[in-house]
Amino acid sequence: MDIKGYLAASALKLIGRLPLPWSRRLGRLAGKLAVLFRTEGLRLSRINVQLCYPAMAEKQREQLARDSVVSTAMTGFEMASIWHHSWATIENTIVRVRNQQLLSLGEAQGRGTLVLMPHTGNWEVFGMYLASLGPSMALYQPPKIPALDPVIRSGREKTGAKMVPTNIHGVRSLLKCLKAGHIAMVLPDQEPDMGGDFAPFFGRPALTMTLAHNLLQRTNCHVVFGFGKRVEGGFELVLLPAEKAIYSGEQKVSLAAMNRGVEACIAAAPEQYQWEYKRFRKQPEGKSKIYRKQK
């Protein structure tokens, strides 16, 4: 028996039984402890915030980095509750949906809709909401702890979303989904496992996935950005339009527009972005040393 996996899955299920307000409180506590003990997440968040907001006052940058660490911990605890509870319960935590009409534009034109969801706020509740609207699909990479896979997968699929693998077979499924006029969800702000090129992100080169650009070129789908913003009493789901440049046939033009769309989402709630990710780990000249610990 995988004792570590069993304990992790049991803990996830136990936390999941808690109402959302309680899981938030525990997440906030865990985040504050992470700040207090100066964890690796805080160190990385400080570096990224400094890189992306060089003109911001040092005191503000420090507060943003700390708030982000707390927010990331809250997201983790919220996910357990979101995966465990029924959709009817989770749906009641959605206090409003901003710019919902953006989702209907693709359908009205007989096109599929590609929703780009950065790691801002809680992307799990946003994904479940999209799936509740009709047929939808998303890439899925199983967790490193196998025992967590059934818990996560069943949670994400509870409103009908189909999870497909992060490989060529999964990409083909996304193409079919979009060509059929349905919704496909992609997380656009991490270094790609397959297919990437450098594009500006907050004015700095960042290895950016080409998947969204390729899907656009092959399906003529509609694109929107979105995330689940944490607010008092639940979530506000925010949808933002994509720039026209994202539809460009020139890859670099399209990728730059996609990153600007991610920046627009972050600007709506910068403290809720997952700043601890090593977004600039790779650079055009090779592997960056900016995340290396100082001796």
CSV table of C-alpha atoms in Angstrom, one decimal:
chain,number,residue,atom,x,y,z
A,1,MET,CA,0.0,0.0,0.0
A,2,ASP,CA,1.2,3.5,-0.8
A,3,ILE,CA,0.9,5.0,2.7
A,4,LYS,CA,1.9,8.5,1.6
A,5,GLY,CA,-0.7,8.4,-1.2
A,6,TYR,CA,-3.4,7.1,1.2
A,7,LEU,CA,-2.7,9.7,3.8
A,8,ALA,CA,-2.7,12.5,1.2
A,9,ALA,CA,-6.0,11.3,-0.3
A,10,SER,CA,-7.5,11.0,3.1
A,11,ALA,CA,-6.4,14.5,4.1
A,12,LEU,CA,-7.8,15.9,0.9
A,13,LYS,CA,-11.2,14.2,1.4
A,14,LEU,CA,-11.3,15.3,5.1
A,15,ILE,CA,-10.6,19.0,4.1
A,16,GLY,CA,-13.1,18.6,1.3
A,17,ARG,CA,-16.0,17.9,3.7
A,18,LEU,CA,-15.5,21.4,5.2
A,19,PRO,CA,-17.8,24.2,4.1
A,20,LEU,CA,-16.0,26.7,1.8
A,21,PRO,CA,-15.7,29.4,4.5
A,22,TRP,CA,-13.8,27.0,6.8
A,23,SER,CA,-11.5,25.8,4.0
A,24,ARG,CA,-10.7,29.4,3.3
A,25,ARG,CA,-9.9,30.1,6.9
A,26,LEU,CA,-7.5,27.1,7.1
A,27,GLY,CA,-5.9,28.1,3.8
A,28,ARG,CA,-5.4,31.7,5.0
A,29,LEU,CA,-3.8,30.3,8.2
A,30,ALA,CA,-1.5,28.0,6.2
A,31,GLY,CA,-0.5,30.9,3.9
A,32,LYS,CA,0.3,33.2,6.9
A,33,LEU,CA,2.5,30.4,8.3
A,34,ALA,CA,4.2,30.1,5.0
A,35,VAL,CA,5.0,33.8,5.1
A,36,LEU,CA,6.1,33.6,8.7
A,37,PHE,CA,8.5,30.8,8.0
A,38,ARG,CA,9.8,32.4,4.8
A,39,THR,CA,9.1,29.4,2.5
A,40,GLU,CA,10.4,28.8,-1.0
A,41,GLY,CA,7.1,30.0,-2.4
A,42,LEU,CA,7.6,33.4,-0.7
A,43,ARG,CA,11.2,33.7,-2.0
A,44,LEU,CA,10.1,32.9,-5.6
A,45,SER,CA,7.1,35.3,-5.4
A,46,ARG,CA,9.3,38.1,-4.3
A,47,ILE,CA,11.6,37.5,-7.3
A,48,ASN,CA,8.8,37.4,-9.8
A,49,VAL,CA,7.0,40.5,-8.4
A,50,GLN,CA,10.2,42.4,-8.5
A,51,LEU,CA,10.8,41.3,-12.2
A,52,CYS,CA,7.2,42.2,-13.3
A,53,TYR,CA,6.7,45.4,-11.2
A,54,PRO,CA,10.1,47.1,-11.1
A,55,ALA,CA,8.5,50.6,-10.7
A,56,MET,CA,6.4,49.6,-7.8
A,57,ALA,CA,7.6,50.7,-4.3
A,58,GLU,CA,9.5,48.0,-2.4
A,59,LYS,CA,7.0,48.0,0.4
A,60,GLN,CA,4.1,47.4,-2.0
A,61,ARG,CA,6.0,44.6,-3.8
A,62,GLU,CA,6.7,42.9,-0.5
A,63,GLN,CA,3.0,43.1,0.5
A,64,LEU,CA,2.0,41.8,-2.9
A,65,ALA,CA,4.3,38.8,-2.6
A,66,ARG,CA,3.0,38.0,0.9
A,67,ASP,CA,-0.6,38.3,-0.1
A,68,SER,CA,0.0,36.1,-3.1
A,69,VAL,CA,1.4,33.3,-0.9
A,70,VAL,CA,-1.6,33.5,1.3
A,71,SER,CA,-3.9,33.5,-1.7
A,72,THR,CA,-2.2,30.4,-3.2
A,73,ALA,CA,-2.7,28.5,0.0
A,74,MET,CA,-6.3,29.5,0.2
A,75,THR,CA,-6.8,28.3,-3.4
A,76,GLY,CA,-5.3,24.9,-2.5
A,77,PHE,CA,-7.7,24.4,0.5
A,78,GLU,CA,-10.7,25.7,-1.5
A,79,MET,CA,-10.0,23.1,-4.2
A,80,ALA,CA,-10.6,20.3,-1.8
A,81,SER,CA,-14.0,21.7,-0.9
A,82,ILE,CA,-14.9,22.4,-4.5
A,83,TRP,CA,-14.0,18.9,-5.7
A,84,HIS,CA,-15.9,17.2,-2.8
A,85,HIS,CA,-19.2,19.2,-2.6
A,86,SER,CA,-22.0,18.9,-5.1
A,87,TRP,CA,-22.2,21.4,-8.0
A,88,ALA,CA,-25.4,22.8,-6.6
A,89,THR,CA,-23.5,23.7,-3.4
A,90,ILE,CA,-20.6,25.2,-5.3
A,91,GLU,CA,-22.8,27.1,-7.7
A,92,ASN,CA,-24.3,28.9,-4.8
A,93,THR,CA,-20.9,30.4,-4.0
A,94,ILE,CA,-20.8,32.2,-7.4
A,95,VAL,CA,-22.0,35.6,-6.5
A,96,ARG,CA,-21.8,37.0,-10.1
A,97,VAL,CA,-20.5,36.4,-13.6
A,98,ARG,CA,-18.9,39.4,-15.2
A,99,ASN,CA,-19.1,39.8,-19.1
A,100,GLN,CA,-20.9,36.4,-19.5
A,101,GLN,CA,-22.0,37.6,-23.0
A,102,LEU,CA,-18.5,37.0,-24.2
A,103,LEU,CA,-19.1,33.2,-24.0
A,104,SER,CA,-22.1,33.4,-26.4
A,105,LEU,CA,-20.2,35.1,-29.2
A,106,GLY,CA,-18.6,32.0,-30.5
A,107,GLU,CA,-21.8,30.0,-30.4
A,108,ALA,CA,-23.7,32.7,-32.2
A,109,GLN,CA,-21.1,32.6,-35.0
A,110,GLY,CA,-21.1,28.8,-35.1
A,111,ARG,CA,-17.6,28.6,-33.7
A,112,GLY,CA,-16.1,26.8,-30.7
A,113,THR,CA,-14.8,28.9,-27.8
A,114,LEU,CA,-11.3,28.6,-26.4
A,115,VAL,CA,-11.2,29.9,-22.8
A,116,LEU,CA,-7.7,30.8,-21.6
A,117,MET,CA,-7.6,30.5,-17.8
A,118,PRO,CA,-4.5,31.9,-16.0
A,119,HIS,CA,-3.5,30.8,-12.5
A,120,THR,CA,-5.4,33.7,-10.9
A,121,GLY,CA,-7.9,33.2,-8.1
A,122,ASN,CA,-9.6,29.8,-8.3
A,123,TRP,CA,-9.5,28.3,-11.7
A,124,GLU,CA,-11.3,25.1,-10.6
A,125,VAL,CA,-14.6,26.8,-9.8
A,126,PHE,CA,-14.3,28.7,-13.1
A,127,GLY,CA,-13.7,25.4,-15.1
A,128,MET,CA,-16.7,23.7,-13.5
A,129,TYR,CA,-18.9,26.6,-14.3
A,130,LEU,CA,-17.9,26.5,-18.0
A,131,ALA,CA,-18.6,22.8,-18.1
A,132,SER,CA,-22.0,23.3,-16.6
A,133,LEU,CA,-22.9,25.4,-19.7
A,134,GLY,CA,-22.5,22.6,-22.2
A,135,PRO,CA,-20.0,20.1,-23.7
A,136,SER,CA,-16.4,21.1,-22.7
A,137,MET,CA,-12.9,19.7,-22.6
A,138,ALA,CA,-9.6,20.4,-20.8
A,139,LEU,CA,-6.1,19.0,-20.7
A,140,TYR,CA,-5.3,17.0,-17.6
A,141,GLN,CA,-2.0,15.8,-16.2
A,142,PRO,CA,-2.4,13.3,-13.4
A,143,PRO,CA,-0.9,14.3,-10.1
A,144,LYS,CA,2.5,12.9,-9.0
A,145,ILE,CA,0.7,11.0,-6.2
A,146,PRO,CA,-1.5,8.5,-8.0
A,147,ALA,CA,-3.9,8.1,-5.1
A,148,LEU,CA,-5.0,11.7,-5.6
A,149,ASP,CA,-6.0,11.1,-9.2
A,150,PRO,CA,-9.6,9.7,-8.7
A,151,VAL,CA,-10.4,12.5,-6.2
A,152,ILE,CA,-9.2,15.3,-8.5
A,153,ARG,CA,-10.6,13.8,-11.7
A,154,SER,CA,-14.1,13.1,-10.3
A,155,GLY,CA,-14.2,16.6,-8.9
A,156,ARG,CA,-13.2,18.3,-12.2
A,157,GLU,CA,-15.6,16.1,-14.2
A,158,LYS,CA,-18.7,16.5,-12.0
A,159,THR,CA,-20.3,19.1,-14.3
A,160,GLY,CA,-19.5,17.2,-17.4
A,161,ALA,CA,-16.1,18.4,-18.5
A,162,LYS,CA,-14.0,15.7,-20.3
A,163,MET,CA,-10.4,15.5,-19.2
A,164,VAL,CA,-7.9,14.6,-22.0
A,165,PRO,CA,-4.1,13.8,-21.6
A,166,THR,CA,-1.4,16.5,-22.2
A,167,ASN,CA,-0.1,14.8,-25.3
A,168,ILE,CA,-0.8,14.7,-29.1
A,169,HIS,CA,-3.9,12.6,-28.5
A,170,GLY,CA,-5.2,15.2,-26.1
A,171,VAL,CA,-4.5,18.0,-28.6
A,172,ARG,CA,-6.4,16.2,-31.3
A,173,SER,CA,-9.4,15.9,-28.9
A,174,LEU,CA,-9.3,19.6,-28.3
A,175,LEU,CA,-9.3,20.2,-32.0
A,176,LYS,CA,-12.4,18.0,-32.4
A,177,CYS,CA,-14.1,19.8,-29.5
A,178,LEU,CA,-13.6,23.2,-30.9
A,179,LYS,CA,-14.5,22.2,-34.5
A,180,ALA,CA,-17.8,20.8,-33.0
A,181,GLY,CA,-18.5,24.3,-31.6
A,182,HIS,CA,-17.9,23.4,-28.0
A,183,ILE,CA,-15.7,24.9,-25.2
A,184,ALA,CA,-12.1,24.0,-24.7
A,185,MET,CA,-10.1,25.2,-21.6
A,186,VAL,CA,-6.4,25.9,-21.5
A,187,LEU,CA,-4.1,27.2,-18.8
A,188,PRO,CA,-1.8,29.6,-20.8
A,189,ASP,CA,0.7,30.8,-18.3
A,190,GLN,CA,3.1,28.0,-17.6
A,191,GLU,CA,6.2,26.8,-19.5
A,192,PRO,CA,5.0,24.3,-22.1
A,193,ASP,CA,5.8,20.6,-22.1
A,194,MET,CA,5.4,20.6,-25.9
A,195,GLY,CA,5.5,23.5,-28.4
A,196,GLY,CA,6.8,26.8,-27.1
A,197,ASP,CA,8.3,30.1,-28.2
A,198,PHE,CA,9.5,33.2,-26.4
A,199,ALA,CA,7.1,36.2,-26.1
A,200,PRO,CA,7.0,39.2,-23.8
A,201,PHE,CA,5.4,38.8,-20.4
A,202,PHE,CA,5.5,42.0,-18.3
A,203,GLY,CA,8.2,43.2,-20.7
A,204,ARG,CA,10.4,40.2,-20.2
A,205,PRO,CA,10.9,37.2,-22.5
A,206,ALA,CA,9.0,34.1,-21.3
A,207,LEU,CA,8.8,30.7,-22.9
A,208,THR,CA,5.1,30.6,-24.0
A,209,MET,CA,3.0,27.8,-25.2
A,210,THR,CA,2.1,27.7,-28.9
A,211,LEU,CA,-0.9,25.4,-28.3
A,212,ALA,CA,-3.5,28.1,-28.2
A,213,HIS,CA,-2.2,29.7,-31.4
A,214,ASN,CA,-2.2,26.4,-33.2
A,215,LEU,CA,-5.7,25.6,-32.1
A,216,LEU,CA,-6.8,29.1,-33.3
A,217,GLN,CA,-5.2,28.6,-36.7
A,218,ARG,CA,-6.8,25.2,-37.2
A,219,THR,CA,-10.3,25.8,-35.9
A,220,ASN,CA,-11.1,29.5,-36.3
A,221,CYS,CA,-12.5,29.4,-32.8
A,222,HIS,CA,-13.5,32.4,-30.6
A,223,VAL,CA,-11.1,33.3,-27.7
A,224,VAL,CA,-11.9,34.7,-24.2
A,225,PHE,CA,-9.9,35.0,-21.0
A,226,GLY,CA,-11.3,34.2,-17.6
A,227,PHE,CA,-10.7,33.4,-14.0
A,228,GLY,CA,-12.5,32.9,-10.7
A,229,LYS,CA,-11.9,35.9,-8.4
A,230,ARG,CA,-12.1,35.3,-4.7
A,231,VAL,CA,-14.6,37.8,-3.1
A,232,GLU,CA,-16.5,38.0,0.1
A,233,GLY,CA,-18.9,35.2,0.3
A,234,GLY,CA,-17.7,33.2,-2.7
A,235,PHE,CA,-16.4,33.9,-6.2
A,236,GLU,CA,-16.9,36.4,-9.0
A,237,LEU,CA,-16.3,34.8,-12.3
A,238,VAL,CA,-14.5,37.3,-14.6
A,239,LEU,CA,-14.5,37.0,-18.4
A,240,LEU,CA,-12.3,39.4,-20.5
A,241,PRO,CA,-12.1,39.8,-24.3
A,242,ALA,CA,-9.0,38.8,-26.2
A,243,GLU,CA,-7.1,41.3,-28.4
A,244,LYS,CA,-7.7,41.0,-32.1
A,245,ALA,CA,-3.9,40.4,-32.5
A,246,ILE,CA,-4.3,36.9,-30.8
A,247,TYR,CA,-5.9,35.7,-34.1
A,248,SER,CA,-2.9,36.7,-36.1
A,249,GLY,CA,-1.3,34.1,-38.3
A,250,GLU,CA,2.1,35.3,-37.1
A,251,GLN,CA,3.0,33.2,-34.1
A,252,LYS,CA,5.0,35.8,-32.2
A,253,VAL,CA,2.2,38.4,-32.7
A,254,SER,CA,-0.4,36.0,-31.4
A,255,LEU,CA,1.7,34.8,-28.4
A,256,ALA,CA,2.5,38.4,-27.4
A,257,ALA,CA,-1.3,39.2,-27.4
A,258,MET,CA,-2.0,36.1,-25.4
A,259,ASN,CA,0.5,37.1,-22.7
A,260,ARG,CA,-1.1,40.6,-22.6
A,261,GLY,CA,-4.4,38.9,-22.0
A,262,VAL,CA,-2.9,37.0,-19.1
A,263,GLU,CA,-1.5,40.3,-17.8
A,264,ALA,CA,-5.0,41.9,-18.0
A,265,CYS,CA,-6.4,39.0,-15.8
A,266,ILE,CA,-3.6,39.5,-13.3
A,267,ALA,CA,-4.2,43.3,-13.2
A,268,ALA,CA,-7.8,42.6,-12.0
A,269,ALA,CA,-6.5,40.8,-8.9
A,270,PRO,CA,-2.7,40.8,-8.7
A,271,GLU,CA,-2.6,39.5,-5.2
A,272,GLN,CA,-4.5,36.4,-6.3
A,273,TYR,CA,-2.0,35.4,-9.0
A,274,GLN,CA,0.3,32.4,-8.4
A,275,TRP,CA,3.5,34.4,-8.4
A,276,GLU,CA,5.6,31.5,-7.0
A,277,TYR,CA,5.8,29.7,-10.4
A,278,LYS,CA,9.2,30.0,-12.1
A,279,ARG,CA,7.9,31.7,-15.2
A,280,PHE,CA,11.2,33.0,-16.4
A,281,ARG,CA,13.2,29.9,-15.7
A,282,LYS,CA,14.2,29.5,-19.3
A,283,GLN,CA,15.5,32.4,-21.4
A,284,PRO,CA,16.4,32.8,-25.1
A,285,GLU,CA,20.1,32.4,-24.2
A,286,GLY,CA,19.5,29.3,-22.0
A,287,LYS,CA,18.5,28.5,-18.5
A,288,SER,CA,18.1,31.6,-16.3
A,289,LYS,CA,19.9,31.8,-13.0
A,290,ILE,CA,17.5,34.4,-11.5
A,291,TYR,CA,15.8,31.8,-9.2
A,292,ARG,CA,19.1,30.4,-7.9
A,293,LYS,CA,19.5,30.7,-4.2
A,294,GLN,CA,22.1,33.1,-3.0
A,295,LYS,CA,24.8,31.6,-0.8
